[in-house]
JSON list of C-alpha atoms in Angstrom, two decimals:
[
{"chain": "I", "resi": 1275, "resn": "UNK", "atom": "CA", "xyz": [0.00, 0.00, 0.00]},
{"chain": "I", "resi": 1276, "resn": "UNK", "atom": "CA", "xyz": [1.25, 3.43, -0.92]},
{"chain": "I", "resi": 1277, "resn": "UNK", "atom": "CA", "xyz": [2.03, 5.77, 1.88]},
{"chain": "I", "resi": 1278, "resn": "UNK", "atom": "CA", "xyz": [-0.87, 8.33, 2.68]},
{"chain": "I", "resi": 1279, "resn": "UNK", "atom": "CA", "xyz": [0.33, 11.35, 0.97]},
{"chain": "I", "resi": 1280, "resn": "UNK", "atom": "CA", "xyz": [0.51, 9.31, -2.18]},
{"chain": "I", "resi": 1281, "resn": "UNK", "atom": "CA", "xyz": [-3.14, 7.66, -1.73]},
{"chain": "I", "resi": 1282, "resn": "UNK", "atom": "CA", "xyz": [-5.82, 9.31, -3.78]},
{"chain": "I", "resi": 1283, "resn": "UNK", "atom": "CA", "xyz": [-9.07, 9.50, -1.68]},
{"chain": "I", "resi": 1284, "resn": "UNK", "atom": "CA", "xyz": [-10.60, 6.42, -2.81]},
{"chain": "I", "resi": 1285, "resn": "UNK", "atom": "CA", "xyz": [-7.86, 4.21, -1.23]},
{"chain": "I", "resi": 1286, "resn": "UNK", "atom": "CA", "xyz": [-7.99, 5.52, 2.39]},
{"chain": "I", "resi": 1287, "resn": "UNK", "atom": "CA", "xyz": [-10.54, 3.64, 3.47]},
{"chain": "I", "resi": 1288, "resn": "UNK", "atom": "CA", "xyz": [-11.48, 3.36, 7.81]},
{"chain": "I", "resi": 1289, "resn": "UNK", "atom": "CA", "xyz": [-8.33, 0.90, 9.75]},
{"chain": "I", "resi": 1290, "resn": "UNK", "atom": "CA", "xyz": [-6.43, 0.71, 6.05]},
{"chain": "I", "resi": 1291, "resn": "UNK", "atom": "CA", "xyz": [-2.78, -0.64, 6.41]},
{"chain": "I", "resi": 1292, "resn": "UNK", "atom": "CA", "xyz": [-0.58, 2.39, 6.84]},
{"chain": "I", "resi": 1293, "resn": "UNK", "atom": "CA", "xyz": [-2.34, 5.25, 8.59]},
{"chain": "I", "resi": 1294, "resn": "UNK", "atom": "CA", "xyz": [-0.05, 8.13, 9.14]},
{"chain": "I", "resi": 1295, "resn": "UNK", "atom": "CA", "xyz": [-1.01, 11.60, 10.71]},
{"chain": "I", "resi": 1296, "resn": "UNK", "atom": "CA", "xyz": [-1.54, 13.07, 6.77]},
{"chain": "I", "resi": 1297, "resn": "UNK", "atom": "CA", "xyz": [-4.51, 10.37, 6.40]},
{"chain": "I", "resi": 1298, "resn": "UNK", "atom": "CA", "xyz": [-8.50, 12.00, 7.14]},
{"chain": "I", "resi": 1299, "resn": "UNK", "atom": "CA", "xyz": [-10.30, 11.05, 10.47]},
{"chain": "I", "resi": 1300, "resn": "UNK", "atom": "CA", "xyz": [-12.56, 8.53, 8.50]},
{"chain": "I", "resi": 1301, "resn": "UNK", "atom": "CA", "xyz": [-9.27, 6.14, 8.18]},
{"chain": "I", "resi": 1302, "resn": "UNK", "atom": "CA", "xyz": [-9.81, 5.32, 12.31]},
{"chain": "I", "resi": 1303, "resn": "UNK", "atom": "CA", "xyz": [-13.32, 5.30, 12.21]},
{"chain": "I", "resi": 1304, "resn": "UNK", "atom": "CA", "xyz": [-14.30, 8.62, 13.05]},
{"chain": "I", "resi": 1305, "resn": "UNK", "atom": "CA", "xyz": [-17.13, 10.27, 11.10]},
{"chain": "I", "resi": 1306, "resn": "UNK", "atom": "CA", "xyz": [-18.76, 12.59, 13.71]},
{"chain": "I", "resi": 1307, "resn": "UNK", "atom": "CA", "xyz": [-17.84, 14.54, 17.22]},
{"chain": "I", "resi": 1308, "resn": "UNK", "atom": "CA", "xyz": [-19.25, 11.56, 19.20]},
{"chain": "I", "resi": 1309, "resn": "UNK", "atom": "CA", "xyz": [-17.22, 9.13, 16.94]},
{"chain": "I", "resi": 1310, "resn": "UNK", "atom": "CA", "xyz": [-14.39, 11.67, 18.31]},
{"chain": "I", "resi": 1311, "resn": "UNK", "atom": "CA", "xyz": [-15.46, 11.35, 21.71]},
{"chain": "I", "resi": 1312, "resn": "UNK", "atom": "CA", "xyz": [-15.57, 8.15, 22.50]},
{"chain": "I", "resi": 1313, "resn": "UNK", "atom": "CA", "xyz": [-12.23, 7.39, 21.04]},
{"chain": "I", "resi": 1314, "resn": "UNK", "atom": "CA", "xyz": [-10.88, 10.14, 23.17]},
{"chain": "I", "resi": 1315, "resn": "UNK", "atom": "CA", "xyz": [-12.61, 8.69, 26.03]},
{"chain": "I", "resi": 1316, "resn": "UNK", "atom": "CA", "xyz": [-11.19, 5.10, 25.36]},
{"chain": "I", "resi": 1317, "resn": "UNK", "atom": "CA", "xyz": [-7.42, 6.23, 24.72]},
{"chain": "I", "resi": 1318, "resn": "UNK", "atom": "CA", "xyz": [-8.05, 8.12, 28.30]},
{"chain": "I", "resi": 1319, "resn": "UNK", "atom": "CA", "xyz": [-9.21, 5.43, 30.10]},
{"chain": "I", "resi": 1320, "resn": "UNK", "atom": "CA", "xyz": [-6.68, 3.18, 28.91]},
{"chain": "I", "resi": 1321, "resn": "UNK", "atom": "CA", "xyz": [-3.80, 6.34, 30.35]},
{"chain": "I", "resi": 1322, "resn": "UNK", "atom": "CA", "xyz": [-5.85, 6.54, 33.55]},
{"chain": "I", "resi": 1323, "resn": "UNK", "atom": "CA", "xyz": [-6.30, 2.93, 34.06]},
{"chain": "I", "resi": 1324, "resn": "UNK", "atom": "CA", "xyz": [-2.16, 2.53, 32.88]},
{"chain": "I", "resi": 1325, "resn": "UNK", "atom": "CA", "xyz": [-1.49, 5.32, 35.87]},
{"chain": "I", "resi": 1326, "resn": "UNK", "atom": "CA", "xyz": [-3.77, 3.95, 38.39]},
{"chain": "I", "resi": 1327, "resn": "UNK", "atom": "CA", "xyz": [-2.03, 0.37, 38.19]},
{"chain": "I", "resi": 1328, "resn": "UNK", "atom": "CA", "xyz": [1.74, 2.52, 38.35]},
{"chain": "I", "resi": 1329, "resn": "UNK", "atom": "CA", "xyz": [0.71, 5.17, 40.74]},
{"chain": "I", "resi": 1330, "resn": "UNK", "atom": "CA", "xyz": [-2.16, 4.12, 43.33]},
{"chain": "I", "resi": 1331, "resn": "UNK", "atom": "CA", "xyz": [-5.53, 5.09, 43.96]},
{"chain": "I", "resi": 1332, "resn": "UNK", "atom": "CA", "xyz": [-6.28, 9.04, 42.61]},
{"chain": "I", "resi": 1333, "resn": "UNK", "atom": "CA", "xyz": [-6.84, 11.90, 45.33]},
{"chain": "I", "resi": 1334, "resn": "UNK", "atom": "CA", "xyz": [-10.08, 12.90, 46.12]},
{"chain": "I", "resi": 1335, "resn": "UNK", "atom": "CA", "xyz": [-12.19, 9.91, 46.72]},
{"chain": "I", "resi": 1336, "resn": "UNK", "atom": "CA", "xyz": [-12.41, 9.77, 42.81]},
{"chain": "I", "resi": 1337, "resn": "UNK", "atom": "CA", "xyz": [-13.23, 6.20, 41.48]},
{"chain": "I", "resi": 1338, "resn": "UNK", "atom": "CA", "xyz": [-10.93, 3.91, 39.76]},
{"chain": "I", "resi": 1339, "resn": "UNK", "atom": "CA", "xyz": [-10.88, 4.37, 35.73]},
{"chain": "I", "resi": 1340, "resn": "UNK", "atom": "CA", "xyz": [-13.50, 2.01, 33.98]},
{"chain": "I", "resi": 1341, "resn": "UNK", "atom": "CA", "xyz": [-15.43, 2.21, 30.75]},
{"chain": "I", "resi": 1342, "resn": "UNK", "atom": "CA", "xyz": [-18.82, 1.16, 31.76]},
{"chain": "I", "resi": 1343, "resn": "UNK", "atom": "CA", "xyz": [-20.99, 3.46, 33.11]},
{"chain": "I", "resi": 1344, "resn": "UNK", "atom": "CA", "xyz": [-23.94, 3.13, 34.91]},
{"chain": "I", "resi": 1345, "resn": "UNK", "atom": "CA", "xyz": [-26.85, 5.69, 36.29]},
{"chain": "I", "resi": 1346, "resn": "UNK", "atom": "CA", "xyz": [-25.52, 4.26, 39.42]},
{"chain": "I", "resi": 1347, "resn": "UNK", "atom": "CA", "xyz": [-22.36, 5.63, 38.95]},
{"chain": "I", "resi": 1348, "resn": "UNK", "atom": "CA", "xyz": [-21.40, 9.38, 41.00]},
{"chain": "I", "resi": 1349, "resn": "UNK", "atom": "CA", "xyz": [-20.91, 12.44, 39.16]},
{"chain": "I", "resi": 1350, "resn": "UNK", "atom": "CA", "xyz": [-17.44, 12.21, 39.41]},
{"chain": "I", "resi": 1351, "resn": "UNK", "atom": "CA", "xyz": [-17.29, 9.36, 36.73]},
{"chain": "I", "resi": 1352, "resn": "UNK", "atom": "CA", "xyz": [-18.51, 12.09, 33.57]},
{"chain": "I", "resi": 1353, "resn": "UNK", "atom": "CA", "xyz": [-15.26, 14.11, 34.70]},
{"chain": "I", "resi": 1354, "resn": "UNK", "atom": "CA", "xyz": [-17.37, 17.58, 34.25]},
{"chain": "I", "resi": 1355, "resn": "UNK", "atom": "CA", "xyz": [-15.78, 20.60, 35.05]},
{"chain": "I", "resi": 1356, "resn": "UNK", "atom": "CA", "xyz": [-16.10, 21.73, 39.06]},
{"chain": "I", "resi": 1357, "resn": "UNK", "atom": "CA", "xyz": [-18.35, 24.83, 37.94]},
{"chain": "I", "resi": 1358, "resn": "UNK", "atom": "CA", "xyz": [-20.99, 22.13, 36.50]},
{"chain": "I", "resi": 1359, "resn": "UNK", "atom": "CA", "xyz": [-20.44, 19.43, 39.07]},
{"chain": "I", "resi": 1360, "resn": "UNK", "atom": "CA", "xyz": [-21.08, 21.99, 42.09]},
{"chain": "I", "resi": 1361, "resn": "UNK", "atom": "CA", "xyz": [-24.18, 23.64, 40.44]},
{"chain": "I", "resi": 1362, "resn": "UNK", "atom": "CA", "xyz": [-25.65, 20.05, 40.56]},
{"chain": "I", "resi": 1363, "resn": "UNK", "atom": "CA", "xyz": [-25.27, 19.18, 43.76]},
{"chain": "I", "resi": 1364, "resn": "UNK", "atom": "CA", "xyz": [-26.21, 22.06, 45.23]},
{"chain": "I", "resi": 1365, "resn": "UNK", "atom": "CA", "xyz": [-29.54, 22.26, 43.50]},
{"chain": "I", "resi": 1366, "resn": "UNK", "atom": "CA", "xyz": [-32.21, 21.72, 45.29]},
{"chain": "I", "resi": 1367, "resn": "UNK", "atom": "CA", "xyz": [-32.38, 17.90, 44.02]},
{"chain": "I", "resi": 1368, "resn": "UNK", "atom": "CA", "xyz": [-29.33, 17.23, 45.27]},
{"chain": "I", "resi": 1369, "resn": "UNK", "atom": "CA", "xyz": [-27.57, 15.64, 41.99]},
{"chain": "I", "resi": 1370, "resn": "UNK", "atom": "CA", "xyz": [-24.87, 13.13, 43.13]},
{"chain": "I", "resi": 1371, "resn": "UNK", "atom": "CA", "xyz": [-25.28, 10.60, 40.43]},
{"chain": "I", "resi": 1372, "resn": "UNK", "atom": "CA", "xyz": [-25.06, 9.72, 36.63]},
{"chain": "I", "resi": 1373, "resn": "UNK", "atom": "CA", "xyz": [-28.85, 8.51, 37.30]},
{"chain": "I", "resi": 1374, "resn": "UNK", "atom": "CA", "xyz": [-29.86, 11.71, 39.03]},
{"chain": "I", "resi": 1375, "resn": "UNK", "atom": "CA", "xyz": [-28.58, 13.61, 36.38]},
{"chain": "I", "resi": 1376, "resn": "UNK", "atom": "CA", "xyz": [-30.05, 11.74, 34.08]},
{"chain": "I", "resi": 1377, "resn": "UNK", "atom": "CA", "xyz": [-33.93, 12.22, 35.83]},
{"chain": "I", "resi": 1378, "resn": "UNK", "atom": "CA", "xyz": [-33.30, 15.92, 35.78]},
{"chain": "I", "resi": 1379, "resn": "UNK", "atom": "CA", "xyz": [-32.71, 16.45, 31.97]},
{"chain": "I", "resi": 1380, "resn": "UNK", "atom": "CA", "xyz": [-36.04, 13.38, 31.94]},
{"chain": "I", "resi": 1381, "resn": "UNK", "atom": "CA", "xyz": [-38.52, 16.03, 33.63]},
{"chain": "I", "resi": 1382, "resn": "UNK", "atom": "CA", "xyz": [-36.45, 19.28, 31.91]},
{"chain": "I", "resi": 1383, "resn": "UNK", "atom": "CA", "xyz": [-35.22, 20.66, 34.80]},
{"chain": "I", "resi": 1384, "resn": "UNK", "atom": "CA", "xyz": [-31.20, 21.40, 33.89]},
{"chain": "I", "resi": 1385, "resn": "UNK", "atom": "CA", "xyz": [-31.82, 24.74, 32.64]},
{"chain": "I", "resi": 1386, "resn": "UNK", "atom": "CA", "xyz": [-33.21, 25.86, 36.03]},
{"chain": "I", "resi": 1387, "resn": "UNK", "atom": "CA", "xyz": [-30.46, 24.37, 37.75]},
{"chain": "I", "resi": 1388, "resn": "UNK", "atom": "CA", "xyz": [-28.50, 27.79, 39.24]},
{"chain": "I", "resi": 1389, "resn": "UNK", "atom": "CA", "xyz": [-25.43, 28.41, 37.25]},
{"chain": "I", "resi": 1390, "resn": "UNK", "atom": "CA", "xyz": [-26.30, 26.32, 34.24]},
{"chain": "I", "resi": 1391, "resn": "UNK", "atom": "CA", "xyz": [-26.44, 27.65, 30.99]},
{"chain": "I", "resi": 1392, "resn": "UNK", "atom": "CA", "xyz": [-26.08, 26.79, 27.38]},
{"chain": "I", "resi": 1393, "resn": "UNK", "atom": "CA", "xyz": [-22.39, 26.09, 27.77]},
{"chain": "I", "resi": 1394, "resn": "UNK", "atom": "CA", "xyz": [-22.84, 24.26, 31.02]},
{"chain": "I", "resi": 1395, "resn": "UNK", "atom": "CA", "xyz": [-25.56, 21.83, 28.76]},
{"chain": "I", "resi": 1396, "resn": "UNK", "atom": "CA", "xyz": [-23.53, 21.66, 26.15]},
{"chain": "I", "resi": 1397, "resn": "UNK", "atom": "CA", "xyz": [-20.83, 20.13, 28.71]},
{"chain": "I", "resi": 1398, "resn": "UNK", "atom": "CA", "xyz": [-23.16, 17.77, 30.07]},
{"chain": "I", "resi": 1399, "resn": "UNK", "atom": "CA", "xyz": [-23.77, 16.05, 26.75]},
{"chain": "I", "resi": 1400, "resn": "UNK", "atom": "CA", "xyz": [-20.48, 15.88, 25.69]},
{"chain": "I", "resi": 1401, "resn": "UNK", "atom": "CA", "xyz": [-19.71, 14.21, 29.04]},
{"chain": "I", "resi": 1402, "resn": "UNK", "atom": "CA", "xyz": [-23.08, 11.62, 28.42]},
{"chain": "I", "resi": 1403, "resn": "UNK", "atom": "CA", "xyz": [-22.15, 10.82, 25.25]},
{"chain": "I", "resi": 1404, "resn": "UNK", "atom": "CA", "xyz": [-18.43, 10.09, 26.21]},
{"chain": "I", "resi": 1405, "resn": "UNK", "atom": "CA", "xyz": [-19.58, 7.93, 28.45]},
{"chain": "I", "resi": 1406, "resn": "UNK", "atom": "CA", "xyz": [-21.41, 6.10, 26.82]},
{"chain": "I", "resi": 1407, "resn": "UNK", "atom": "CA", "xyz": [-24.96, 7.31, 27.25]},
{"chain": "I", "resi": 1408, "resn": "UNK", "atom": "CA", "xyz": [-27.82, 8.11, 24.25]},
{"chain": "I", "resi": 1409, "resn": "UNK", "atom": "CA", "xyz": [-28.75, 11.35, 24.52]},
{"chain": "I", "resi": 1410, "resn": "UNK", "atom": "CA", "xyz": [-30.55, 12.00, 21.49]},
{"chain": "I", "resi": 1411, "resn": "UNK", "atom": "CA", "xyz": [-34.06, 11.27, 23.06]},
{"chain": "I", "resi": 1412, "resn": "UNK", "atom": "CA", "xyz": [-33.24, 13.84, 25.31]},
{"chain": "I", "resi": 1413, "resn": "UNK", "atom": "CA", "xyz": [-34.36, 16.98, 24.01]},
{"chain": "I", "resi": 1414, "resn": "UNK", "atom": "CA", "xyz": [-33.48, 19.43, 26.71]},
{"chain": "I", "resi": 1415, "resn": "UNK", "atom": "CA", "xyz": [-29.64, 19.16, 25.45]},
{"chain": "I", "resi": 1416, "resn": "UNK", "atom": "CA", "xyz": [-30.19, 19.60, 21.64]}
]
């Protein structure tokens, strides 16, 4: 196979022999920002997880590095910034988990969480869809 800058754009095709940093995003798979995202996600996990084994348990009572998320899981695990995760827990529900989170944006309620705006939202999703979550059926972060 030729090497990328010689390939025409018919021959990069997505995990073709060869991929250098002049090949397009499709070559690894990635089409859109969530295709983007959860690579990201993966190749941090895998650093996390390669520290936590080297370096011992994080600071901060944070949990150990996994990929499967759950609504049980704490806030903590979407990694949002501490302007976002402190807005949520000290609204009046009380937000400490991926599943309370998830209830609020259910009965459209993140908007009128203090401190949370269109930015703030747009965070949120990004985190949900990193981890893992479908957010499309949500309608309060479109």
């Amino acid at each position: 196979m030729a090497l990328a800058a010689e390939m025409t754009h018919s021959q990069h095709a997505m995990y073709h022999t060869g991929v250098t940093l002049e090949c397009p995003a499709s070559c690894l798979g990635i089409y859109t920002v969530e295709d983007l995202l959860r690579l990201l996600t993966t190749a941090g996990h895998l650093a996390l997880t390669e520290k936590w084994r080297t370096s011992g348990p994080p600071h901060r009572g944070d949990f150990p590095p996994h990929s499967e998320h759950s609504f049980n899981c704490p806030l903590s695990c979407l990694r949002l910034s501490a302007k976002v995760t402190n807005a949520l827990r000290f609204d009046r529900s009380g937000c400490v988990s991926i599943g309370d989170l998830i209830r609020i944006i259910k009965r459209h309620e993140l908007r009128e969480v203090r401190n949370i705006g269109p930015r703030s939202v747009s965070e949120v999703r990004a985190a949900l869809v990193a981890a893992g979550f479908d957010v499309q059926s949500y309608s309060e972060l479109s």
